[in-house]
Amino acid sequence: MHRQTWLITGCSSGFGSLFVTEILRRGDHAIATARSLESLESLMEAGASCLQLDVTASQAELDAKIEMAEAMFGPIDIVVNNAGYAEVGILEDSSVLMNRSQDVFQRQYDTNLFGTVKMTRSILPLFRRRRAGIIVMMSSVGGNVGMPGASPYFSSKFAIEGLSECLRLETSHLNIRTLVIQPGMFRTSSLTTRSHRNNNSGREDYAALNETMGAAHSMQGTQRGDPTKMVMRVVDLVKGTGLAEGKPMPETLPMGIDAVQAIRLKCEKTLRNLQDWEEMSCGTDY
């Protein structure tokens, strides 16, 4: 297989940084991006090409960045839409701005959803002209299974799942493939204050839920999932190596035992609901 070029968003830490390290280890070319070039210095020293890129920038700015990347580094084969962070909190509290100037949901969606939409729009014309390309969407188990106190973050990931399914149907005939990854709890910086914001107004009626969210936040550093192993598996999926050799790329794949169990339970519940209420559901035609 020829040396592939990957562009990864959100590489200052977490999965993004690990993707770059693994891609370089495989002998491929990695274009690492982040809002600040200073945060990419170690990846640059390791051999990555680096580009300042903020997914919340305008569509025109992102289009120009992608064109610049191809002009500087050559054709891009794979884009990993990884940039994102988690806003959590009770829905009723989500409009409490905590001395911030922007609504919690708007801020969350600007990065996690609209940033992904704009990045995907920017790369699609290039992939379409070449009739080739892979788009990796970093979703979450929370893009499939809800939980209390996480509506800003989880709903942004639910939207990513719907976006990806539509995109796949629109572009598969152009040999553009879309892979959705649904990580469970992995030992990254996802629960630190930099990438995880808790919007808690202190309402007494939600005290127990806020305590539960605080306990989840305290899990930082003890999560079961190994992020390095997960990234290796995702690269295998894209390249068709390791456990993915000889298999077609899946449309979506949960990562981690917790994610597999949670999504399986959700699917079983959905099937039971369809069976229990089929007569009512199907009795609505003319």
PDB file of C-alpha atoms in Angstrom:
ATOM      1  CA  MET A   1       0.000   0.000   0.000  1.00  0.00           C
ATOM      2  CA  HIS A   2       1.274   3.470  -0.854  1.00  0.00           C
ATOM      3  CA  ARG A   3       2.234   5.914   1.880  1.00  0.00           C
ATOM      4  CA  GLN A   4      -1.033   7.558   2.854  1.00  0.00           C
ATOM      5  CA  THR A   5      -1.534  11.118   4.041  1.00  0.00           C
ATOM      6  CA  TRP A   6      -3.790  11.698   7.032  1.00  0.00           C
ATOM      7  CA  LEU A   7      -5.137  15.024   8.309  1.00  0.00           C
ATOM      8  CA  ILE A   8      -6.245  14.930  11.944  1.00  0.00           C
ATOM      9  CA  THR A   9      -8.043  17.688  13.841  1.00  0.00           C
ATOM     10  CA  GLY A  10      -7.658  18.345  17.550  1.00  0.00           C
ATOM     11  CA  CYS A  11      -4.107  17.046  17.954  1.00  0.00           C
ATOM     12  CA  SER A  12      -2.958  19.042  20.974  1.00  0.00           C
ATOM     13  CA  SER A  13      -3.772  16.124  23.291  1.00  0.00           C
ATOM     14  CA  GLY A  14      -5.788  12.947  23.711  1.00  0.00           C
ATOM     15  CA  PHE A  15      -6.791  10.779  20.781  1.00  0.00           C
ATOM     16  CA  GLY A  16      -5.576  13.334  18.235  1.00  0.00           C
ATOM     17  CA  SER A  17      -1.994  13.277  19.458  1.00  0.00           C
ATOM     18  CA  LEU A  18      -2.060   9.480  19.688  1.00  0.00           C
ATOM     19  CA  PHE A  19      -3.387   9.190  16.132  1.00  0.00           C
ATOM     20  CA  VAL A  20      -0.453  11.209  14.827  1.00  0.00           C
ATOM     21  CA  THR A  21       2.063   9.105  16.756  1.00  0.00           C
ATOM     22  CA  GLU A  22       0.580   5.835  15.473  1.00  0.00           C
ATOM     23  CA  ILE A  23       0.290   7.061  11.887  1.00  0.00           C
ATOM     24  CA  LEU A  24       3.945   8.072  11.878  1.00  0.00           C
ATOM     25  CA  ARG A  25       4.898   4.710  13.386  1.00  0.00           C
ATOM     26  CA  ARG A  26       3.179   2.988  10.456  1.00  0.00           C
ATOM     27  CA  GLY A  27       5.243   5.007   7.995  1.00  0.00           C
ATOM     28  CA  ASP A  28       2.386   7.191   6.793  1.00  0.00           C
ATOM     29  CA  HIS A  29       2.335  10.985   6.556  1.00  0.00           C
ATOM     30  CA  ALA A  30       0.442  12.827   9.304  1.00  0.00           C
ATOM     31  CA  ILE A  31      -0.799  16.410   9.109  1.00  0.00           C
ATOM     32  CA  ALA A  32      -1.479  17.376  12.712  1.00  0.00           C
ATOM     33  CA  THR A  33      -3.756  20.342  13.320  1.00  0.00           C
ATOM     34  CA  ALA A  34      -4.750  22.341  16.383  1.00  0.00           C
ATOM     35  CA  ARG A  35      -5.773  25.866  17.289  1.00  0.00           C
ATOM     36  CA  SER A  36      -2.222  26.609  18.471  1.00  0.00           C
ATOM     37  CA  LEU A  37       0.927  25.497  16.669  1.00  0.00           C
ATOM     38  CA  GLU A  38       2.812  25.646  19.963  1.00  0.00           C
ATOM     39  CA  SER A  39       0.760  22.703  21.221  1.00  0.00           C
ATOM     40  CA  LEU A  40       2.032  20.606  18.296  1.00  0.00           C
ATOM     41  CA  GLU A  41       5.770  21.097  18.814  1.00  0.00           C
ATOM     42  CA  SER A  42       6.417  17.559  20.070  1.00  0.00           C
ATOM     43  CA  LEU A  43       4.526  16.072  17.111  1.00  0.00           C
ATOM     44  CA  MET A  44       6.480  18.246  14.699  1.00  0.00           C
ATOM     45  CA  GLU A  45       9.722  17.003  16.252  1.00  0.00           C
ATOM     46  CA  ALA A  46       8.468  13.433  15.793  1.00  0.00           C
ATOM     47  CA  GLY A  47       8.045  14.009  12.054  1.00  0.00           C
ATOM     48  CA  ALA A  48       4.504  15.278  11.605  1.00  0.00           C
ATOM     49  CA  SER A  49       3.572  18.150   9.348  1.00  0.00           C
ATOM     50  CA  CYS A  50       1.699  20.731  11.413  1.00  0.00           C
ATOM     51  CA  LEU A  51      -0.983  23.240  10.523  1.00  0.00           C
ATOM     52  CA  GLN A  52      -2.813  25.800  12.636  1.00  0.00           C
ATOM     53  CA  LEU A  53      -6.523  25.086  12.243  1.00  0.00           C
ATOM     54  CA  ASP A  54      -9.560  25.993  14.328  1.00  0.00           C
ATOM     55  CA  VAL A  55     -12.669  24.037  13.357  1.00  0.00           C
ATOM     56  CA  THR A  56     -14.877  26.892  14.593  1.00  0.00           C
ATOM     57  CA  ALA A  57     -13.477  29.189  11.893  1.00  0.00           C
ATOM     58  CA  SER A  58     -15.625  30.136   8.901  1.00  0.00           C
ATOM     59  CA  GLN A  59     -16.249  27.754   6.022  1.00  0.00           C
ATOM     60  CA  ALA A  60     -14.154  29.947   3.721  1.00  0.00           C
ATOM     61  CA  GLU A  61     -11.226  29.895   6.154  1.00  0.00           C
ATOM     62  CA  LEU A  62     -11.358  26.110   6.494  1.00  0.00           C
ATOM     63  CA  ASP A  63     -11.621  25.656   2.726  1.00  0.00           C
ATOM     64  CA  ALA A  64      -8.477  27.747   2.360  1.00  0.00           C
ATOM     65  CA  LYS A  65      -6.688  25.740   5.065  1.00  0.00           C
ATOM     66  CA  ILE A  66      -7.416  22.441   3.339  1.00  0.00           C
ATOM     67  CA  GLU A  67      -6.310  23.800  -0.026  1.00  0.00           C
ATOM     68  CA  MET A  68      -3.137  25.081   1.652  1.00  0.00           C
ATOM     69  CA  ALA A  69      -2.518  21.689   3.247  1.00  0.00           C
ATOM     70  CA  GLU A  70      -2.757  19.897  -0.094  1.00  0.00           C
ATOM     71  CA  ALA A  71      -0.544  22.476  -1.786  1.00  0.00           C
ATOM     72  CA  MET A  72       2.096  22.107   0.927  1.00  0.00           C
ATOM     73  CA  PHE A  73       1.905  18.407   1.739  1.00  0.00           C
ATOM     74  CA  GLY A  74       0.242  16.678  -1.213  1.00  0.00           C
ATOM     75  CA  PRO A  75      -3.117  14.922  -1.644  1.00  0.00           C
ATOM     76  CA  ILE A  76      -4.932  13.985   1.556  1.00  0.00           C
ATOM     77  CA  ASP A  77      -6.202  10.395   1.706  1.00  0.00           C
ATOM     78  CA  ILE A  78      -7.857  10.303   5.132  1.00  0.00           C
ATOM     79  CA  VAL A  79      -9.417  12.942   7.385  1.00  0.00           C
ATOM     80  CA  VAL A  80      -9.982  12.214  11.071  1.00  0.00           C
ATOM     81  CA  ASN A  81     -12.620  14.546  12.514  1.00  0.00           C
ATOM     82  CA  ASN A  82     -11.388  14.346  16.088  1.00  0.00           C
ATOM     83  CA  ALA A  83     -11.584  17.898  17.473  1.00  0.00           C
ATOM     84  CA  GLY A  84     -14.101  18.192  20.274  1.00  0.00           C
ATOM     85  CA  TYR A  85     -14.721  18.488  23.975  1.00  0.00           C
ATOM     86  CA  ALA A  86     -17.488  17.713  26.485  1.00  0.00           C
ATOM     87  CA  GLU A  87     -19.999  20.116  28.011  1.00  0.00           C
ATOM     88  CA  VAL A  88     -22.031  18.322  30.671  1.00  0.00           C
ATOM     89  CA  GLY A  89     -24.824  19.358  32.971  1.00  0.00           C
ATOM     90  CA  ILE A  90     -28.556  19.104  33.562  1.00  0.00           C
ATOM     91  CA  LEU A  91     -30.613  20.352  30.602  1.00  0.00           C
ATOM     92  CA  GLU A  92     -32.431  22.946  32.706  1.00  0.00           C
ATOM     93  CA  ASP A  93     -29.076  24.343  33.787  1.00  0.00           C
ATOM     94  CA  SER A  94     -27.620  24.440  30.289  1.00  0.00           C
ATOM     95  CA  SER A  95     -28.676  28.047  29.709  1.00  0.00           C
ATOM     96  CA  VAL A  96     -26.873  29.144  32.875  1.00  0.00           C
ATOM     97  CA  LEU A  97     -23.806  30.638  31.290  1.00  0.00           C
ATOM     98  CA  MET A  98     -21.508  30.569  34.320  1.00  0.00           C
ATOM     99  CA  ASN A  99     -20.249  34.056  33.419  1.00  0.00           C
ATOM    100  CA  ARG A 100     -19.695  33.018  29.819  1.00  0.00           C
ATOM    101  CA  SER A 101     -21.001  34.921  26.830  1.00  0.00           C
ATOM    102  CA  GLN A 102     -22.396  32.023  24.799  1.00  0.00           C
ATOM    103  CA  ASP A 103     -25.096  29.412  25.337  1.00  0.00           C
ATOM    104  CA  VAL A 104     -23.766  26.030  26.440  1.00  0.00           C
ATOM    105  CA  PHE A 105     -25.396  24.134  23.569  1.00  0.00           C
ATOM    106  CA  GLN A 106     -24.285  26.661  20.954  1.00  0.00           C
ATOM    107  CA  ARG A 107     -20.704  26.519  22.150  1.00  0.00           C
ATOM    108  CA  GLN A 108     -20.756  22.704  22.239  1.00  0.00           C
ATOM    109  CA  TYR A 109     -22.265  22.370  18.776  1.00  0.00           C
ATOM    110  CA  ASP A 110     -19.951  24.969  17.243  1.00  0.00           C
ATOM    111  CA  THR A 111     -17.002  22.670  17.873  1.00  0.00           C
ATOM    112  CA  ASN A 112     -18.350  19.130  17.962  1.00  0.00           C
ATOM    113  CA  LEU A 113     -20.982  19.330  15.218  1.00  0.00           C
ATOM    114  CA  PHE A 114     -20.594  22.420  13.055  1.00  0.00           C
ATOM    115  CA  GLY A 115     -16.805  22.133  13.114  1.00  0.00           C
ATOM    116  CA  THR A 116     -17.127  18.590  11.799  1.00  0.00           C
ATOM    117  CA  VAL A 117     -19.665  19.662   9.178  1.00  0.00           C
ATOM    118  CA  LYS A 118     -17.375  22.419   7.888  1.00  0.00           C
ATOM    119  CA  MET A 119     -14.270  20.229   7.839  1.00  0.00           C
ATOM    120  CA  THR A 120     -16.152  17.550   5.929  1.00  0.00           C
ATOM    121  CA  ARG A 121     -17.474  20.079   3.430  1.00  0.00           C
ATOM    122  CA  SER A 122     -13.936  21.323   2.873  1.00  0.00           C
ATOM    123  CA  ILE A 123     -12.479  17.915   2.039  1.00  0.00           C
ATOM    124  CA  LEU A 124     -15.380  16.487   0.013  1.00  0.00           C
ATOM    125  CA  PRO A 125     -14.653  18.308  -3.283  1.00  0.00           C
ATOM    126  CA  LEU A 126     -11.084  16.974  -3.229  1.00  0.00           C
ATOM    127  CA  PHE A 127     -12.161  13.427  -2.433  1.00  0.00           C
ATOM    128  CA  ARG A 128     -14.941  13.608  -5.020  1.00  0.00           C
ATOM    129  CA  ARG A 129     -12.596  14.696  -7.798  1.00  0.00           C
ATOM    130  CA  ARG A 130     -10.201  11.855  -6.977  1.00  0.00           C
ATOM    131  CA  ARG A 131     -13.002   9.337  -6.439  1.00  0.00           C
ATOM    132  CA  ALA A 132     -11.289   8.241  -3.245  1.00  0.00           C
ATOM    133  CA  GLY A 133     -11.097   9.201   0.402  1.00  0.00           C
ATOM    134  CA  ILE A 134     -11.867   8.074   3.938  1.00  0.00           C
ATOM    135  CA  ILE A 135     -13.520  10.214   6.615  1.00  0.00           C
ATOM    136  CA  VAL A 136     -13.200   9.021  10.210  1.00  0.00           C
ATOM    137  CA  MET A 137     -15.768  10.519  12.567  1.00  0.00           C
ATOM    138  CA  MET A 138     -14.848  10.390  16.242  1.00  0.00           C
ATOM    139  CA  SER A 139     -18.219  10.025  17.924  1.00  0.00           C
ATOM    140  CA  SER A 140     -18.848   8.410  21.311  1.00  0.00           C
ATOM    141  CA  VAL A 141     -20.904   5.719  22.964  1.00  0.00           C
ATOM    142  CA  GLY A 142     -22.877   8.847  23.876  1.00  0.00           C
ATOM    143  CA  GLY A 143     -23.796   9.217  20.215  1.00  0.00           C
ATOM    144  CA  ASN A 144     -25.940   6.121  20.577  1.00  0.00           C
ATOM    145  CA  VAL A 145     -26.906   5.870  24.244  1.00  0.00           C
ATOM    146  CA  GLY A 146     -28.074   8.778  26.381  1.00  0.00           C
ATOM    147  CA  MET A 147     -27.404   9.395  30.046  1.00  0.00           C
ATOM    148  CA  PRO A 148     -28.589  12.058  32.486  1.00  0.00           C
ATOM    149  CA  GLY A 149     -26.481  15.163  32.782  1.00  0.00           C
ATOM    150  CA  ALA A 150     -24.774  14.928  29.418  1.00  0.00           C
ATOM    151  CA  SER A 151     -27.278  16.369  26.955  1.00  0.00           C
ATOM    152  CA  PRO A 152     -25.013  19.031  25.377  1.00  0.00           C
ATOM    153  CA  TYR A 153     -22.195  16.594  24.625  1.00  0.00           C
ATOM    154  CA  PHE A 154     -24.208  13.471  23.871  1.00  0.00           C
ATOM    155  CA  SER A 155     -26.708  15.241  21.624  1.00  0.00           C
ATOM    156  CA  SER A 156     -23.817  16.686  19.599  1.00  0.00           C
ATOM    157  CA  LYS A 157     -22.564  13.132  19.095  1.00  0.00           C
ATOM    158  CA  PHE A 158     -26.042  11.845  18.216  1.00  0.00           C
ATOM    159  CA  ALA A 159     -26.017  14.499  15.488  1.00  0.00           C
ATOM    160  CA  ILE A 160     -22.627  13.281  14.255  1.00  0.00           C
ATOM    161  CA  GLU A 161     -24.066   9.775  13.895  1.00  0.00           C
ATOM    162  CA  GLY A 162     -26.991  11.002  11.795  1.00  0.00           C
ATOM    163  CA  LEU A 163     -24.736  13.238   9.725  1.00  0.00           C
ATOM    164  CA  SER A 164     -22.400  10.338   9.028  1.00  0.00           C
ATOM    165  CA  GLU A 165     -25.167   7.971   7.982  1.00  0.00           C
ATOM    166  CA  CYS A 166     -26.513  10.492   5.472  1.00  0.00           C
ATOM    167  CA  LEU A 167     -23.018  11.319   4.221  1.00  0.00           C
ATOM    168  CA  ARG A 168     -22.258   7.647   3.673  1.00  0.00           C
ATOM    169  CA  LEU A 169     -25.375   7.205   1.539  1.00  0.00           C
ATOM    170  CA  GLU A 170     -24.588  10.355  -0.457  1.00  0.00           C
ATOM    171  CA  THR A 171     -20.954   9.541  -1.246  1.00  0.00           C
ATOM    172  CA  SER A 172     -20.408   5.774  -1.250  1.00  0.00           C
ATOM    173  CA  HIS A 173     -20.828   5.661  -5.047  1.00  0.00           C
ATOM    174  CA  LEU A 174     -17.886   8.095  -5.256  1.00  0.00           C
ATOM    175  CA  ASN A 175     -15.637   5.649  -3.367  1.00  0.00           C
ATOM    176  CA  ILE A 176     -15.691   7.954  -0.323  1.00  0.00           C
ATOM    177  CA  ARG A 177     -15.988   5.910   2.848  1.00  0.00           C
ATOM    178  CA  THR A 178     -17.161   7.104   6.256  1.00  0.00           C
ATOM    179  CA  LEU A 179     -16.221   5.322   9.478  1.00  0.00           C
ATOM    180  CA  VAL A 180     -17.814   6.266  12.814  1.00  0.00           C
ATOM    181  CA  ILE A 181     -15.911   5.373  15.980  1.00  0.00           C
ATOM    182  CA  GLN A 182     -17.854   5.210  19.264  1.00  0.00           C
ATOM    183  CA  PRO A 183     -15.391   5.171  22.182  1.00  0.00           C
ATOM    184  CA  GLY A 184     -16.481   4.377  25.701  1.00  0.00           C
ATOM    185  CA  MET A 185     -14.438   5.528  28.686  1.00  0.00           C
ATOM    186  CA  PHE A 186     -10.754   5.772  27.781  1.00  0.00           C
ATOM    187  CA  ARG A 187      -7.856   7.091  29.812  1.00  0.00           C
ATOM    188  CA  THR A 188      -7.360  10.376  27.960  1.00  0.00           C
ATOM    189  CA  SER A 189      -7.707  13.962  29.152  1.00  0.00           C
ATOM    190  CA  SER A 190     -11.436  13.887  28.344  1.00  0.00           C
ATOM    191  CA  LEU A 191     -12.419  14.409  31.988  1.00  0.00           C
ATOM    192  CA  THR A 192     -10.006  17.241  32.701  1.00  0.00           C
ATOM    193  CA  THR A 193     -11.289  20.803  32.989  1.00  0.00           C
ATOM    194  CA  ARG A 194      -9.640  21.693  29.678  1.00  0.00           C
ATOM    195  CA  SER A 195     -11.783  19.289  27.661  1.00  0.00           C
ATOM    196  CA  HIS A 196     -14.697  18.670  30.042  1.00  0.00           C
ATOM    197  CA  ARG A 197     -16.896  21.495  31.350  1.00  0.00           C
ATOM    198  CA  ASN A 198     -19.481  20.876  34.046  1.00  0.00           C
ATOM    199  CA  ASN A 199     -22.381  23.358  34.088  1.00  0.00           C
ATOM    200  CA  ASN A 200     -23.886  22.966  37.556  1.00  0.00           C
ATOM    201  CA  SER A 201     -26.177  25.656  38.946  1.00  0.00           C
ATOM    202  CA  GLY A 202     -26.527  23.899  42.297  1.00  0.00           C
ATOM    203  CA  ARG A 203     -30.308  23.383  42.071  1.00  0.00           C
ATOM    204  CA  GLU A 204     -31.372  21.163  44.991  1.00  0.00           C
ATOM    205  CA  ASP A 205     -33.767  19.094  42.857  1.00  0.00           C
ATOM    206  CA  TYR A 206     -30.813  17.862  40.795  1.00  0.00           C
ATOM    207  CA  ALA A 207     -28.332  17.449  43.651  1.00  0.00           C
ATOM    208  CA  ALA A 208     -28.114  13.652  43.357  1.00  0.00           C
ATOM    209  CA  LEU A 209     -27.483  13.799  39.615  1.00  0.00           C
ATOM    210  CA  ASN A 210     -24.840  16.465  40.057  1.00  0.00           C
ATOM    211  CA  GLU A 211     -23.117  14.251  42.622  1.00  0.00           C
ATOM    212  CA  THR A 212     -23.166  11.376  40.126  1.00  0.00           C
ATOM    213  CA  MET A 213     -21.595  13.585  37.469  1.00  0.00           C
ATOM    214  CA  GLY A 214     -18.951  14.669  39.942  1.00  0.00           C
ATOM    215  CA  ALA A 215     -18.145  11.027  40.675  1.00  0.00           C
ATOM    216  CA  ALA A 216     -17.762  10.340  36.955  1.00  0.00           C
ATOM    217  CA  HIS A 217     -15.389  13.292  36.690  1.00  0.00           C
ATOM    218  CA  SER A 218     -13.276  11.818  39.497  1.00  0.00           C
ATOM    219  CA  MET A 219     -12.642   8.718  37.377  1.00  0.00           C
ATOM    220  CA  GLN A 220      -9.941  10.603  35.452  1.00  0.00           C
ATOM    221  CA  GLY A 221      -6.850   8.417  35.292  1.00  0.00           C
ATOM    222  CA  THR A 222      -8.672   5.202  36.169  1.00  0.00           C
ATOM    223  CA  GLN A 223     -10.747   4.633  33.013  1.00  0.00           C
ATOM    224  CA  ARG A 224     -10.578   1.052  31.764  1.00  0.00           C
ATOM    225  CA  GLY A 225      -9.892   1.813  28.115  1.00  0.00           C
ATOM    226  CA  ASP A 226      -6.336   2.092  26.751  1.00  0.00           C
ATOM    227  CA  PRO A 227      -6.397   4.952  24.202  1.00  0.00           C
ATOM    228  CA  THR A 228      -3.203   3.795  22.480  1.00  0.00           C
ATOM    229  CA  LYS A 229      -4.732   0.394  21.754  1.00  0.00           C
ATOM    230  CA  MET A 230      -7.925   2.011  20.501  1.00  0.00           C
ATOM    231  CA  VAL A 231      -6.071   4.270  18.092  1.00  0.00           C
ATOM    232  CA  MET A 232      -4.083   1.295  16.787  1.00  0.00           C
ATOM    233  CA  ARG A 233      -7.351  -0.527  16.076  1.00  0.00           C
ATOM    234  CA  VAL A 234      -8.819   2.464  14.245  1.00  0.00           C
ATOM    235  CA  VAL A 235      -5.731   2.752  12.039  1.00  0.00           C
ATOM    236  CA  ASP A 236      -6.045  -0.987  11.348  1.00  0.00           C
ATOM    237  CA  LEU A 237      -9.665  -0.454  10.278  1.00  0.00           C
ATOM    238  CA  VAL A 238      -8.666   2.272   7.833  1.00  0.00           C
ATOM    239  CA  LYS A 239      -5.689   0.380   6.419  1.00  0.00           C
ATOM    240  CA  GLY A 240      -7.286  -3.075   6.454  1.00  0.00           C
ATOM    241  CA  THR A 241      -4.580  -4.576   8.644  1.00  0.00           C
ATOM    242  CA  GLY A 242      -4.476  -6.600  11.871  1.00  0.00           C
ATOM    243  CA  LEU A 243      -7.919  -7.815  12.944  1.00  0.00           C
ATOM    244  CA  ALA A 244      -9.435  -5.824  10.059  1.00  0.00           C
ATOM    245  CA  GLU A 245      -7.465  -7.619   7.340  1.00  0.00           C
ATOM    246  CA  GLY A 246      -9.688  -9.101   4.659  1.00  0.00           C
ATOM    247  CA  LYS A 247     -12.854  -7.557   6.096  1.00  0.00           C
ATOM    248  CA  PRO A 248     -14.963  -4.705   4.706  1.00  0.00           C
ATOM    249  CA  MET A 249     -14.745  -1.529   6.756  1.00  0.00           C
ATOM    250  CA  PRO A 250     -17.695  -1.296   9.174  1.00  0.00           C
ATOM    251  CA  GLU A 251     -19.956   1.732   9.101  1.00  0.00           C
ATOM    252  CA  THR A 252     -19.785   2.239  12.863  1.00  0.00           C
ATOM    253  CA  LEU A 253     -17.776   0.539  15.586  1.00  0.00           C
ATOM    254  CA  PRO A 254     -17.987   0.884  19.363  1.00  0.00           C
ATOM    255  CA  MET A 255     -14.647   0.803  21.151  1.00  0.00           C
ATOM    256  CA  GLY A 256     -14.295  -0.573  24.659  1.00  0.00           C
ATOM    257  CA  ILE A 257     -16.203  -3.221  26.584  1.00  0.00           C
ATOM    258  CA  ASP A 258     -18.403  -0.579  28.196  1.00  0.00           C
ATOM    259  CA  ALA A 259     -19.391   0.850  24.816  1.00  0.00           C
ATOM    260  CA  VAL A 260     -20.192  -2.580  23.379  1.00  0.00           C
ATOM    261  CA  GLN A 261     -22.333  -3.498  26.387  1.00  0.00           C
ATOM    262  CA  ALA A 262     -24.202  -0.187  26.469  1.00  0.00           C
ATOM    263  CA  ILE A 263     -24.995  -0.204  22.748  1.00  0.00           C
ATOM    264  CA  ARG A 264     -26.027  -3.867  22.831  1.00  0.00           C
ATOM    265  CA  LEU A 265     -28.478  -3.137  25.656  1.00  0.00           C
ATOM    266  CA  LYS A 266     -29.850  -0.152  23.716  1.00  0.00           C
ATOM    267  CA  CYS A 267     -30.365  -2.306  20.604  1.00  0.00           C
ATOM    268  CA  GLU A 268     -32.110  -5.029  22.613  1.00  0.00           C
ATOM    269  CA  LYS A 269     -34.379  -2.433  24.224  1.00  0.00           C
ATOM    270  CA  THR A 270     -35.212  -0.973  20.801  1.00  0.00           C
ATOM    271  CA  LEU A 271     -36.116  -4.402  19.416  1.00  0.00           C
ATOM    272  CA  ARG A 272     -38.357  -5.132  22.423  1.00  0.00           C
ATOM    273  CA  ASN A 273     -40.081  -1.786  21.996  1.00  0.00           C
ATOM    274  CA  LEU A 274     -40.709  -2.463  18.298  1.00  0.00           C
ATOM    275  CA  GLN A 275     -42.196  -5.845  19.117  1.00  0.00           C
ATOM    276  CA  ASP A 276     -44.345  -4.643  22.035  1.00  0.00           C
ATOM    277  CA  TRP A 277     -45.811  -1.692  20.141  1.00  0.00           C
ATOM    278  CA  GLU A 278     -45.827  -2.974  16.558  1.00  0.00           C
ATOM    279  CA  GLU A 279     -49.624  -3.076  16.299  1.00  0.00           C
ATOM    280  CA  MET A 280     -49.934   0.546  17.369  1.00  0.00           C
ATOM    281  CA  SER A 281     -47.030   1.700  15.215  1.00  0.00           C
ATOM    282  CA  CYS A 282     -48.211  -0.039  12.067  1.00  0.00           C
ATOM    283  CA  GLY A 283     -51.886   0.873  12.409  1.00  0.00           C
ATOM    284  CA  THR A 284     -51.452   4.395  11.100  1.00  0.00           C
ATOM    285  CA  ASP A 285     -51.630   3.879   7.314  1.00  0.00           C
ATOM    286  CA  TYR A 286     -54.586   4.826   5.079  1.00  0.00           C
TER     287      TYR A 286
END
